[in-house]
C-alpha positions as a printed NumPy array, in Angstrom:
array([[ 78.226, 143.997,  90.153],
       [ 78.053, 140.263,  91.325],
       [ 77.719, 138.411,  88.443],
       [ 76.279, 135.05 ,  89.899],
       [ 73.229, 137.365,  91.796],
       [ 73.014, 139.096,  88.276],
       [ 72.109, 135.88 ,  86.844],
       [ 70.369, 134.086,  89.767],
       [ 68.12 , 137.327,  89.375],
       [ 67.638, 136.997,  85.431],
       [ 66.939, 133.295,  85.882],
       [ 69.601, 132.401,  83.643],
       [ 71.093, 130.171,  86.319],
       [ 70.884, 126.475,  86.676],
       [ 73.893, 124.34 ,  87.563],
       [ 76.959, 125.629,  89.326],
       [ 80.09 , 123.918,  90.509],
       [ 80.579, 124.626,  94.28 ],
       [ 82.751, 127.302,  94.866],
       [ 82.589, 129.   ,  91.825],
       [ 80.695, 132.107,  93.385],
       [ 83.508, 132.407,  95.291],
       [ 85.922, 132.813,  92.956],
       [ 84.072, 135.23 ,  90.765],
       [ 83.765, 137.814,  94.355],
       [ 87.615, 137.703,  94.754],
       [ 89.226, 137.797,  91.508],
       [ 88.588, 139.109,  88.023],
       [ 87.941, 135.689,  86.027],
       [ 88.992, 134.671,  82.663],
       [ 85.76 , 132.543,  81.412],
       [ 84.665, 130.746,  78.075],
       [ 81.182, 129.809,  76.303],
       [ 81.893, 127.534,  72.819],
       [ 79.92 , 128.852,  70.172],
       [ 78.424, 126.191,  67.066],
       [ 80.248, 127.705,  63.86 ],
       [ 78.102, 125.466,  61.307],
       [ 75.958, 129.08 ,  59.919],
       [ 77.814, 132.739,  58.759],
       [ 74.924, 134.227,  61.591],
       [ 74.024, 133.417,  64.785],
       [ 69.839, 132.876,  65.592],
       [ 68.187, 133.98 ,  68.858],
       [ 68.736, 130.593,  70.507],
       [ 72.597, 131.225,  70.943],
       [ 71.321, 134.897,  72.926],
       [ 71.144, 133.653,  76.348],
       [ 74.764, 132.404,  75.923],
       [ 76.338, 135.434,  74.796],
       [ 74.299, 137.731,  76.814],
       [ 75.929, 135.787,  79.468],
       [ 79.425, 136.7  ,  78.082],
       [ 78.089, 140.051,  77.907],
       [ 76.89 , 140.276,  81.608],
       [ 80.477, 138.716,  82.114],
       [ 82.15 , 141.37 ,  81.12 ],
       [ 79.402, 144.538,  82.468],
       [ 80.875, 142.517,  85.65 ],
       [ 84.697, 143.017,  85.402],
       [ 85.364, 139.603,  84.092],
       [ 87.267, 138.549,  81.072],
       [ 84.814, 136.745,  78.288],
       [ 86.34 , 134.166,  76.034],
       [ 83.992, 133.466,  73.11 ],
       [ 85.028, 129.924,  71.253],
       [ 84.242, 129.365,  68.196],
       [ 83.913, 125.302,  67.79 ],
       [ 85.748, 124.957,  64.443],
       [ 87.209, 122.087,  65.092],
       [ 84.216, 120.519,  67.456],
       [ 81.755, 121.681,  64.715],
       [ 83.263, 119.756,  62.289],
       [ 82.366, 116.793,  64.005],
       [ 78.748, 117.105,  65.836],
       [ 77.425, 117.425,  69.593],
       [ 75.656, 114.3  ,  70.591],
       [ 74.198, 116.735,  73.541],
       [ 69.916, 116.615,  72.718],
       [ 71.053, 115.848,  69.008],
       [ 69.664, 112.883,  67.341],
       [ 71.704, 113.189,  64.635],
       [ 75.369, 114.173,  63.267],
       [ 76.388, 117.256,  61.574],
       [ 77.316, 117.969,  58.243],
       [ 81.334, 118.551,  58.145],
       [ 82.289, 122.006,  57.082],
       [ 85.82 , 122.609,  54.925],
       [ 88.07 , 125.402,  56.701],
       [ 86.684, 128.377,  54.039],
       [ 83.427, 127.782,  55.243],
       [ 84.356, 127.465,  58.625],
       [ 86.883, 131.213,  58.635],
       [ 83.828, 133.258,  56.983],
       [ 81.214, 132.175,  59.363],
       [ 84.092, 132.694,  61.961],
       [ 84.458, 136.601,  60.173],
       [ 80.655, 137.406,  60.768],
       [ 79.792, 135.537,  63.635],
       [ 82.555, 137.832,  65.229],
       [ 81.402, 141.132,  63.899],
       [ 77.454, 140.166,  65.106],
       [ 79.228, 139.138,  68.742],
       [ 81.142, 142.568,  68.722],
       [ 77.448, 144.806,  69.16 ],
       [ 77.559, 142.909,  72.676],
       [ 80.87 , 142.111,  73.534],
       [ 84.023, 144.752,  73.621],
       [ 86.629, 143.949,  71.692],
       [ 88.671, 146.923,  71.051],
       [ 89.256, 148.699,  73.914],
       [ 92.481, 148.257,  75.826],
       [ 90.787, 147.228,  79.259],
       [ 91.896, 144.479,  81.16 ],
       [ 88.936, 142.464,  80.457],
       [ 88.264, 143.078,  76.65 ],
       [ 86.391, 140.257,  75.155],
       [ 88.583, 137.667,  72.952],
       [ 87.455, 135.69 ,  69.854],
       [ 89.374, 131.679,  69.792],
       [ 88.483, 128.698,  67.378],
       [ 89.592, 125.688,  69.193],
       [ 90.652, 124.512,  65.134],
       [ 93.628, 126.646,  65.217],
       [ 94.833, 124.26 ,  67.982],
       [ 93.352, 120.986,  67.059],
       [ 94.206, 121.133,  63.136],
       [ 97.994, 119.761,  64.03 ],
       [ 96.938, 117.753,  66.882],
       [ 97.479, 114.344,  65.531],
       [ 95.517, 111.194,  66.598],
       [ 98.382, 109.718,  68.337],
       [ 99.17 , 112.917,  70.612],
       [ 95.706, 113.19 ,  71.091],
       [ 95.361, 109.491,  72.585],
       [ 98.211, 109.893,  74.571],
       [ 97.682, 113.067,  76.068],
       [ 93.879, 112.902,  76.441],
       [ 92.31 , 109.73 ,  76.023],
       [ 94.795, 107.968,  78.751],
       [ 93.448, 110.963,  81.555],
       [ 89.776, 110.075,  81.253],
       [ 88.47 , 106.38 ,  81.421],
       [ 85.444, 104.902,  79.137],
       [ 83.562, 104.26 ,  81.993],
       [ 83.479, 107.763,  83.298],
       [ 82.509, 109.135,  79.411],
       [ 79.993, 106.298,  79.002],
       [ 78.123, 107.552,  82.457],
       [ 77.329, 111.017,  80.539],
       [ 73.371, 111.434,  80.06 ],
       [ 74.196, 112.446,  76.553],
       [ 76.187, 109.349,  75.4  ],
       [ 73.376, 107.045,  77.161],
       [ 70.17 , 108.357,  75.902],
       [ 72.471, 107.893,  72.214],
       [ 72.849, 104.752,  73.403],
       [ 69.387, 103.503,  74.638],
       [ 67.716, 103.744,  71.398],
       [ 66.789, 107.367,  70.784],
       [ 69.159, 107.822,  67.784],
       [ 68.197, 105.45 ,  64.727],
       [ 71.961, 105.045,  63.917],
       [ 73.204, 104.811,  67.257],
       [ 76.372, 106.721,  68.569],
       [ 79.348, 106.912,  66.518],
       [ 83.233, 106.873,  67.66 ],
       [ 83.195, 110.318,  66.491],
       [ 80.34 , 112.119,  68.26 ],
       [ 81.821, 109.304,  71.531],
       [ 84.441, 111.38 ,  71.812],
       [ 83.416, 114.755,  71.156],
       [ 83.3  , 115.286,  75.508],
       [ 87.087, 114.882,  75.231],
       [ 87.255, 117.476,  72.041],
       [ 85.217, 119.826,  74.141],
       [ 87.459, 118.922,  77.686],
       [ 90.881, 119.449,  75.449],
       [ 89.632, 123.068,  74.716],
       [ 89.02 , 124.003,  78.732],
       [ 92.53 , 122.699,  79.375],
       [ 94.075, 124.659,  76.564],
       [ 92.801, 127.593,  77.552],
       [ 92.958, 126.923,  81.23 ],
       [ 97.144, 126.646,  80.292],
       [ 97.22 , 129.305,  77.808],
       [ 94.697, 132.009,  78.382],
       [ 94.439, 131.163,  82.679],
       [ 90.752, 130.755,  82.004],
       [ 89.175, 128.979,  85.429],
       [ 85.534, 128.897,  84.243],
       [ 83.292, 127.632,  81.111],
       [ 79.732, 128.459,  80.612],
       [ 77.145, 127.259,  78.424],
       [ 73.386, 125.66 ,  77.934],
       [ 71.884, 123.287,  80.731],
       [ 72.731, 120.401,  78.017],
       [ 76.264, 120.832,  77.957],
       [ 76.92 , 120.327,  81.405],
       [ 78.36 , 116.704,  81.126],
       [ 80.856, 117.848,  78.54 ],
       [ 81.779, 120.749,  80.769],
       [ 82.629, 118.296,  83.654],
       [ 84.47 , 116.388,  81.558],
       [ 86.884, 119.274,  80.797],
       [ 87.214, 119.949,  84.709],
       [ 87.444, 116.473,  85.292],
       [ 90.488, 116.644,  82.381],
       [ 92.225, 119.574,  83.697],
       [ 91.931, 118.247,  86.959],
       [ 93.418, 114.785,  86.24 ],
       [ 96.501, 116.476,  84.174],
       [ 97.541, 119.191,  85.791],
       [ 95.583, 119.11 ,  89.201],
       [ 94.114, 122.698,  88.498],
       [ 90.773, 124.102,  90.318],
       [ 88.638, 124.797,  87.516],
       [ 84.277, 125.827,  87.637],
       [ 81.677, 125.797,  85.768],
       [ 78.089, 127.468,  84.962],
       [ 75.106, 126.715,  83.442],
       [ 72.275, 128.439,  82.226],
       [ 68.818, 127.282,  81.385],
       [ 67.865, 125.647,  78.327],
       [ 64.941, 128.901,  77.111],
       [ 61.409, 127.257,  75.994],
       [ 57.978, 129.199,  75.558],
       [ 55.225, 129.107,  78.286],
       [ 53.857, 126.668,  76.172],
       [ 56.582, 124.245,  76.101],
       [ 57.675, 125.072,  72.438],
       [ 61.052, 125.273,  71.007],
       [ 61.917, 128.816,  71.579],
       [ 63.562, 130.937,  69.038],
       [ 61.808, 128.773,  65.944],
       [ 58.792, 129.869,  63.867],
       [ 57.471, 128.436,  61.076],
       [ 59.426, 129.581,  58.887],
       [ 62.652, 128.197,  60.72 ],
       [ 64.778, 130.054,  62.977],
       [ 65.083, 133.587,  64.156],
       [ 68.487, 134.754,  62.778],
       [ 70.711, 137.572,  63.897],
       [ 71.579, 138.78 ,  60.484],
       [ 68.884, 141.198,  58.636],
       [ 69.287, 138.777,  55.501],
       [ 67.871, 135.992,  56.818],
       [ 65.275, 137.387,  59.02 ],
       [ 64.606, 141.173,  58.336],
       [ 64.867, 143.242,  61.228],
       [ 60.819, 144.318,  61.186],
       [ 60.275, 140.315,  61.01 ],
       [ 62.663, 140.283,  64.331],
       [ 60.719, 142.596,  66.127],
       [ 57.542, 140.955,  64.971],
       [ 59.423, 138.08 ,  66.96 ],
       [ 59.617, 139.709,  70.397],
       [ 56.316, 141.952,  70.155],
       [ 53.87 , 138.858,  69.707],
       [ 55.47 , 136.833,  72.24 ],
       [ 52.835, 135.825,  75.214],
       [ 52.554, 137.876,  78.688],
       [ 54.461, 135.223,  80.776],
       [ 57.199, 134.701,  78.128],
       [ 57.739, 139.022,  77.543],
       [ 58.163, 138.517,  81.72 ],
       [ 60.931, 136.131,  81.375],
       [ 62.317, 136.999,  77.757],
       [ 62.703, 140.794,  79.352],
       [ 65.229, 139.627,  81.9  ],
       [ 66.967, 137.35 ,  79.901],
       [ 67.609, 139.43 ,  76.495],
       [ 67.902, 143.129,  77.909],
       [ 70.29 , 144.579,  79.945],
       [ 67.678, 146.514,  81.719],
       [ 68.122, 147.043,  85.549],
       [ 66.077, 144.899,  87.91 ],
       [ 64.224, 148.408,  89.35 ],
       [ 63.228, 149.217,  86.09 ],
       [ 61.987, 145.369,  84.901],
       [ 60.053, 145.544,  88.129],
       [ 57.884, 149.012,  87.014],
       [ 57.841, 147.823,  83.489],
       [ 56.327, 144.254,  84.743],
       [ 53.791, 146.122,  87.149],
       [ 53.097, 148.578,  84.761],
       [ 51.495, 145.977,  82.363],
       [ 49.743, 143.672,  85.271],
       [ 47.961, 147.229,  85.445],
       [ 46.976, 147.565,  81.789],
       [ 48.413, 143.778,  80.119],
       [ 46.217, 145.046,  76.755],
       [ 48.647, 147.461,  76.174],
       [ 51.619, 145.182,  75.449],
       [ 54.282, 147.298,  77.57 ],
       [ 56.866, 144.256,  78.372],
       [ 56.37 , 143.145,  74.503],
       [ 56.892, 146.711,  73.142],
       [ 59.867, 147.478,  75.371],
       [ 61.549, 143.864,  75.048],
       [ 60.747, 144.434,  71.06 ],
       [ 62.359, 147.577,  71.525],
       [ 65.75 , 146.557,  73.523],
       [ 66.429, 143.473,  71.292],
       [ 65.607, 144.987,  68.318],
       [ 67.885, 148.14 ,  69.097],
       [ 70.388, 146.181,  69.936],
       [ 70.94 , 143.25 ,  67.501],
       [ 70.746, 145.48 ,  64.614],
       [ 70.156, 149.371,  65.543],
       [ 68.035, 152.195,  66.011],
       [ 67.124, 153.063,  62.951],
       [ 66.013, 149.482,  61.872],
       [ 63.843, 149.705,  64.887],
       [ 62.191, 152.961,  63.989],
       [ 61.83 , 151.481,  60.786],
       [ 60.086, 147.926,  61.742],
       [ 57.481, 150.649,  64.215],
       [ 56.517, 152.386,  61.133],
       [ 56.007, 149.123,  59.117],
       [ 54.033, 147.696,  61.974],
       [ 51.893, 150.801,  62.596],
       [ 51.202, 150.464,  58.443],
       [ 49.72 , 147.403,  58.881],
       [ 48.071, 147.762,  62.197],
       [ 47.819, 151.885,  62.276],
       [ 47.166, 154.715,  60.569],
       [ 50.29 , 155.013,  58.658],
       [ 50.421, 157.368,  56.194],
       [ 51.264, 156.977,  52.328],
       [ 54.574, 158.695,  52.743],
       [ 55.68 , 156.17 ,  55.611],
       [ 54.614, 153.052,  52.962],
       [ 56.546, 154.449,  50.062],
       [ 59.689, 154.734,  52.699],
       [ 59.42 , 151.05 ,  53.211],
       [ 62.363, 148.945,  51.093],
       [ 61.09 , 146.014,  49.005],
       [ 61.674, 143.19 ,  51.769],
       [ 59.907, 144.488,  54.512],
       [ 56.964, 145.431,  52.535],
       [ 56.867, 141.873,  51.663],
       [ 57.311, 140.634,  54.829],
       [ 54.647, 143.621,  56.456],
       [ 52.084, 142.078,  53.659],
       [ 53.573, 138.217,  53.97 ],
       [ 50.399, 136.314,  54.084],
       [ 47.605, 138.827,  51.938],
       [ 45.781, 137.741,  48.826],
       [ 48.348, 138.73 ,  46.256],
       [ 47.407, 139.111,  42.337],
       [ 49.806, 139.325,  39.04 ],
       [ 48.668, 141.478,  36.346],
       [ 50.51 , 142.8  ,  32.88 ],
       [ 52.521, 146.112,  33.813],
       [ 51.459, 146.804,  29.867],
       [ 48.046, 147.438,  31.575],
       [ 49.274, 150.076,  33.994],
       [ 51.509, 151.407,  30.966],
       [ 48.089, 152.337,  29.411],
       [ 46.269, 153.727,  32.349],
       [ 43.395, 151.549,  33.976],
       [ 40.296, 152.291,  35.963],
       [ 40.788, 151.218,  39.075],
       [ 37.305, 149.357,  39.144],
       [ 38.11 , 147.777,  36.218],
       [ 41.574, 146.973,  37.712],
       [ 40.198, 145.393,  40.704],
       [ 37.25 , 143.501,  39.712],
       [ 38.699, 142.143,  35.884],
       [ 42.549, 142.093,  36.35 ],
       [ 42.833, 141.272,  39.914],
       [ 39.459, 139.986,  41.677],
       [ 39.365, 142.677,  44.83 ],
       [ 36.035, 142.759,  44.545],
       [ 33.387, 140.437,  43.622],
       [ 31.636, 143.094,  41.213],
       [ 31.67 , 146.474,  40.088],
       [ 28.759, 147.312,  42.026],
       [ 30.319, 146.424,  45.224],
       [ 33.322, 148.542,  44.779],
       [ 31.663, 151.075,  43.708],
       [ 29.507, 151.236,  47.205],
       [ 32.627, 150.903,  48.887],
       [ 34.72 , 153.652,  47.396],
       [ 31.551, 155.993,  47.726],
       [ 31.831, 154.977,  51.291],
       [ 35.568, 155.84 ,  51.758],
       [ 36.105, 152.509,  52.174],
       [ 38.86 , 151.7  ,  50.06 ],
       [ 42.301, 152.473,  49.832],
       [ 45.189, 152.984,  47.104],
       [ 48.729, 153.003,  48.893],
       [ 46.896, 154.581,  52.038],
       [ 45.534, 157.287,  50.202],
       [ 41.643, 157.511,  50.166],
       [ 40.445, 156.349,  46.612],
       [ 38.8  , 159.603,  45.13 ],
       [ 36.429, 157.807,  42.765],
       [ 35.663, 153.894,  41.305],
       [ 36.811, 155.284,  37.693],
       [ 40.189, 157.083,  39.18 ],
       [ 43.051, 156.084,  36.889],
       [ 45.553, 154.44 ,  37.957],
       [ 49.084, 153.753,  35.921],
       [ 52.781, 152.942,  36.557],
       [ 53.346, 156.163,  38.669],
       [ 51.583, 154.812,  41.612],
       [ 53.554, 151.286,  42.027],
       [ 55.426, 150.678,  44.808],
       [ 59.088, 150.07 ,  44.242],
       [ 58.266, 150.063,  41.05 ],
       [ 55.974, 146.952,  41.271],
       [ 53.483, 147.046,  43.724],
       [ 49.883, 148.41 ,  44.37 ],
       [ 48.337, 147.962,  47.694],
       [ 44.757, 148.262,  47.991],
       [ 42.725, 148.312,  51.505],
       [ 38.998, 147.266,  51.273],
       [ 38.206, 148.585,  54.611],
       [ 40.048, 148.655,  57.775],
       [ 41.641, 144.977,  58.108],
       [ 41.677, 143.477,  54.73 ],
       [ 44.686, 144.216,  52.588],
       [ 45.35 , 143.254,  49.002],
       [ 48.975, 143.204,  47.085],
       [ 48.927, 143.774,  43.304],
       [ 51.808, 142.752,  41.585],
       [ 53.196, 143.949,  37.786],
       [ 54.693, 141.749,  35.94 ]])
């Protein structure tokens, strides 16, 4: 597989150093993309970058994944408008610890081939580095001029930060250039990838490596990824979409991906799957034919979803979906944990009442019209139920007066009542 036309294809390609297909056709390349250490999980915004490692390697070429330790103690000036919090070197090894265990569900690791993936933090080489060596063996290789020329450092500089540009994030091109000639010396690596906004720092460390040792170094670039809409993608409103199921559960992940619009599914598909180009093709005309039907949504939802966390999660978020949006059954909402079927029912009219109530046994009319206000009046409810319009747990309420007590929560806590087919209620005991 060429692994330039795989991207070029994808449309994760924007810049390239001249050259640099070149090198990939004749010789099995060692490459790096740096990777911000500053969470324990990585969020769908660093995807494109390590699907890139992953495509990489599916190509026969060694990926290098860097975690920033060092860099991300001191902040990216790169379409920042303002510094990073410092992290202490605990913090920094455990987000180091899971950040590689997410990483290793796309990357090989393990195996002996030639080109298994490797995990470096560029702080196990700068922690001894002193200021002095650093000066010396950096600073005097790259002049002010050619750092101050950087689109990064000037749009710092002409006003968009409050607080201007500090010495530190100044010099974070060189931090980032250091790390391409260390590896360039000790790992061979001839080629660093990243986002569309790093591109200035990644000259820099060609620049660097040329200027010290005279080596023939390349670089690539991919796309920064925004919505149709010109949105920030990856962020909702509840903040980012993260990789690890306890910050964003995986049925809230696939959520993500299945409600994503018809020209961004088109895009997103390439991008995030390793699905074949013949079969993107039928998938995309398959839902020009038939776009109601969601096919790119449901498949990307699918791939992603499958492949971030695992099958079984993704089986699991269907079911939850279909409860909400199907006809689920009351076996398939009792299977549902406690955090999904908070985050299936995020957003419905929730009520408390006294579990002493349930303890006791309650009419369910008199449960939802007196404890919890369901209904607007007894009368209403009890047209409804005669109707078979209202639902206990997705079971058919048999009559107004059934009685309902502690057996029938939820997890132990919850009752959830459907007044028919689209509006949901969550009672909680307390």
């Amino acid at each position: 597989m060429n692994f330039v036309e795989e991207l070029r294809w994808r449309g994760m390609l924007q810049d390239m150093m001249p050259g640099t297909e070149e090198l990939l056709a004749k010789e099995q390349v060692t490459a790096y993309l740096g990777i911000d250490p500053t969470a324990d999980s990585l969020h769908i915004g660093h995807l494109c970058g390590v699907m890139m490692l992953r495509h990489l390697q599916r190509c026969g070429h060694k990926p290098l994944a860097l975690i920033g330790g060092a860099t991300g103690m001191i902040g990216d000036p790169s379409g920042k408008s303002a510094e990073r919090n410092l992290l202490n070197e605990e913090t920094l090894r455990h987000n180091q610890a899971c950040i590689k265990k997410q990483l290793a569900k796309f990357l090989d690791f393990e195996s002996e081939v030639p080109n298994r993936a490797e995990l470096v933090n560029n702080y196990d080489w700068m922690k001894d580095f002193t200021f002095l060596d650093f000066v010396r063996e950096v600073g005097k290789h790259i002049t002010v001029n050619y750092m101050m020329a950087k689109d990064s450092v000037k749009r710092r500089l002409n006003g968009e930060a409050r607080d201007g540009l500090s010495f530190t994030e100044f010099t974070y091109q060189l931090l980032q250039g250091y790390d391409f000639l260390h590896l360039n010396q000790t790992k061979g690596c001839k080629l660093q990838m990243g986002g569309s906004d790093q591109w200035g720092n990644i000259t820099t460390g060609a620049e660097l490596i040329r200027r010290t040792n005279g080596g023939e170094v390349f670089a690539l670039t991919c796309p920064l990824i925004t919505k149709a809409d010109g949105g920030k993608f990856g962020k909702t409103e509840s903040g980012n979409v993260w990789l690890d199921a306890k910050y964003t559960s995986p049925y809230k992940f696939y959520q993500f991906w299945l409600n994503v619009s018809d020209s961004d599914a088109e895009r997103y598909i390439k991008i995030f799957t390793a699905l074949s180009k013949e079969e993107i093709d039928s998938l995309i005309a398959e839902h020009q034919q038939a776009p109601h039907l969601r096919v790119l949504q449901k498949r990307l939802a699918k791939e992603v979803t499958i492949m971030v966390h695992s099958e079984e999660d993704y089986n699991a978020a269907v079911d939850a979906s279909n409860i909400l949006f199907g006809n689920a059954t009351s076996d398939a909402l009792r299977k549902l944990d406690e955090d999904t079927l908070l985050a299936v029912f995020e957003g419905v009219p929730q009520f408390e009442v006294s579990r002493d109530v349930l303890a006791e046994g309650v009419k369910a009319v008199d449960l939802f019209v007196d404890n919890a206000a369901v209904f607007a009046s007894k009368g209403e409810m009890r047209k409804l139920v005669q109707g078979g319009g209202v639902s206990l747990n997705k079971e058919k309420l048999a009559a107004f007066d059934q009685v309902i007590t502690t057996a029938d929560l939820l997890d132990e806590k919850y009752l959830l009542v459907q007044r028919g087919k689209k509006n949901y209620y969550l009672i909680i005991a307390k």
